[in-house]
Amino acid sequence: MDNSPSPVSQPVSQRRPALRITNTAAARGEIYQVSDLIVVLGDQLSVQGTALETAHREHDRVLMMEVEDESRIIPHHKHKIVLFLSAMRHFAAGLRADGWSVDYVKLDDPGNQGSFASEIARAVARHKPDRLVITHPGEYRVRHALKTAFPDLVEVADTRFIAPLETFQQWAEGRKSLRLEYFYRLLRRQTGLLMSDDRPEGGQWNYDADNRAPADPDQNFAPPKRFAPDAITRSVMDLVEARFGDHMGSAANFSWPVTRAEAQAALDDFITHRLPHFGATQDAMLTDEPFLNHSLISSSLNLGLLDPLEVCHRAKQAYLDGSAPLNAVEGFIRQVLGWREYVRGLYWHTMPAYQDRNALGANRPLPAFYWTGETELACLRAAISQTIAHGYAHHIQRLMITGTFALLIGADAKDVHEWYLAVYVDALEWVELPNTLGMSQFADGGMMASKPYAASGQYIKRMSNYCNGCRYKVSKRTGPDACPFNALYWDFVARHEDVLQANPRMGPVYRTWHRMDDAKQTALRASAADFLGGLA
Ligand code: FAD
Ligand code: SF4
């Protein structure tokens, strides 16, 4: 199977010829302009950095398709389906206004056969293009299916990322561990972002130590800019409620940016109002404050409405202007330049084997309350309820609440992956899978994370106010009213001793476990077993 990266590092000018001479035309001594059918997928909504950049609107044609299979393969949150379809329809309208010829297949068009392959085949029959062209699809499954169905498909690099895939490939070559930190430093050097004379701005690569404060519940948080649906979005909302009524959430409160102009307004709003405080509260969680000082730009970045380098430069400028402190700006740039580029590189470096990793042998069904939020654990109720309401939870909620709980109970790694892929508006497999399987579930055996993100209720108490409104007592370790995270944590530690004991970062944890007397260990494991026995 061809898993090699496409020529993403090729300069745009070398990607494809502007004109080609076909054999028959050449034989006749004519110059013939090739007519391409350019397939634009739902997360390829930009001209810059995609196949559209070197295409010719006079004689090429764009194909965009809304296909049922992609909305059903996983039961995506209604906001996510509305976001994709509305952003696609707006993008197509913008292309048409710019003089492009766009063949747009709507979800409810008669004759729509519901899959990319069938719709591309129908479009090829309609238009008889000289070439079928696509930007490197972001998802392994889609890329593989299209390359198999259309062996002559011309693939153009997706240069909407800061690092070409080869940069990651070369960096990863021969390395035993693929930690973010060193890839991030490489990209800081290559881009010059927050660098002065090859040294990190302020003398440190990382200001995480300043970015672990809990949030003050009495503080006022600037609400993020939201966008009222226009006529296009409203018609998509109706369509989604009618066709995907049983999926998570309600289309009624949809307010995500669906155009580049809206995404830029959302970015402006973040840079002005929340970036200055981003660092300090980056890891904090508060009941009824789903967004805190986060940017909410992941869906716009992932669809192509914002460019990641542009975003990093905007943040850097805020630091240079003195409107945001270094710990906030470095913390933010680390996410976009570091984590986002790193997980994309890791995904293409390790797929398709990566998706089947399950290093801890986790096989428990994901509890039903992940789909409803109906649980007595206040932290999970908060994170899941806001996920249902908005298709959004911030990083620490994903990692340390829903992620840690799934890890501790041994939830099936694939179920967990599919849940994250379904419920977040920004969830595309290339970014979701490494975050879920690798960082959150330790299913890759430590390729991404140096130790599992397992924690007891004490971490949640420190970083949130969830425990104040919980029926469980975070201070108690065993018994029916003890915080379940506490016993589950020690049960996880004991259960995986054979795999994790040799991990140097787990040494202190195992020393504490072994210092406990038998009665204490037995009580903790019995308490965990009682809780697990009651999980549906
Ligand atoms: P901010 O907190 O404001 O961060 C700024 C930007 O940095 C984000 O918009 C995002 O583009 C980038 N970023 C931050 N952390 C990461 C990360 N770990 N990996 C990649 N990019 C990052 N992010 C997605 O875009 N799609 C996903 O499907 C996704 N699934 C996740 C699953 C799990 C289990 C975990 C732990 C994290 C996941 N993330 C995912 C990463 C992160 O949680 C989201 O990018 C972030 O919460 C989006 O909200 P925001 O835009 O307000 O981000
Ligand atoms: Fe979550 Fe435990 Fe706190 Fe309840 S007591 S909110 S279950 S950490």
mmCIF file of C-alpha atoms in Angstrom, residues 38-41 44-48 50-53 55-58 60-64 87-104:
data_model
loop_
_atom_site.group_PDB
_atom_site.id
_atom_site.type_symbol
_atom_site.label_atom_id
_atom_site.label_comp_id
_atom_site.label_asym_id
_atom_site.label_seq_id
_atom_site.Cartn_x
_atom_site.Cartn_y
_atom_site.Cartn_z
ATOM 1 C CA ILE A 38 -10.463 19.169 -9.643
ATOM 2 C CA VAL A 39 -12.010 17.349 -6.710
ATOM 3 C CA VAL A 40 -12.312 19.600 -3.648
ATOM 4 C CA LEU A 41 -13.089 17.729 -0.426
ATOM 5 C CA GLN A 44 -9.949 21.582 1.420
ATOM 6 C CA LEU A 45 -11.703 24.932 1.424
ATOM 7 C CA SER A 46 -8.856 27.150 0.297
ATOM 8 C CA VAL A 47 -7.398 28.149 -3.015
ATOM 9 C CA GLN A 48 -3.913 28.762 -1.608
ATOM 10 C CA THR A 50 -4.393 23.269 -2.743
ATOM 11 C CA ALA A 51 -4.791 22.036 -6.314
ATOM 12 C CA LEU A 52 -6.813 25.172 -7.051
ATOM 13 C CA GLU A 53 -3.752 27.360 -6.642
ATOM 14 C CA ALA A 55 -5.578 25.471 -11.737
ATOM 15 C CA HIS A 56 -7.161 27.492 -14.535
ATOM 16 C CA ARG A 57 -10.630 28.749 -13.943
ATOM 17 C CA GLU A 58 -11.114 29.268 -17.693
ATOM 18 C CA ASP A 60 -10.728 23.505 -15.468
ATOM 19 C CA ARG A 61 -13.794 22.493 -13.500
ATOM 20 C CA VAL A 62 -14.245 22.010 -9.759
ATOM 21 C CA LEU A 63 -16.183 19.073 -8.323
ATOM 22 C CA MET A 64 -17.577 19.256 -4.795
ATOM 23 C CA ALA A 87 -18.724 25.884 4.698
ATOM 24 C CA MET A 88 -18.602 23.853 1.454
ATOM 25 C CA ARG A 89 -21.652 25.628 0.026
ATOM 26 C CA HIS A 90 -20.217 29.043 0.925
ATOM 27 C CA PHE A 91 -16.855 28.130 -0.568
ATOM 28 C CA ALA A 92 -18.494 26.928 -3.809
ATOM 29 C CA ALA A 93 -20.505 30.157 -4.024
ATOM 30 C CA GLY A 94 -17.281 32.161 -3.586
ATOM 31 C CA LEU A 95 -15.529 30.166 -6.318
ATOM 32 C CA ARG A 96 -18.446 30.699 -8.721
ATOM 33 C CA ALA A 97 -18.424 34.423 -7.976
ATOM 34 C CA ASP A 98 -14.720 34.374 -8.851
ATOM 35 C CA GLY A 99 -15.435 32.848 -12.240
ATOM 36 C CA TRP A 100 -14.857 29.156 -11.501
ATOM 37 C CA SER A 101 -17.044 26.507 -12.973
ATOM 38 C CA VAL A 102 -18.221 24.385 -10.046
ATOM 39 C CA ASP A 103 -20.145 21.144 -10.287
ATOM 40 C CA TYR A 104 -21.670 20.871 -6.814
#
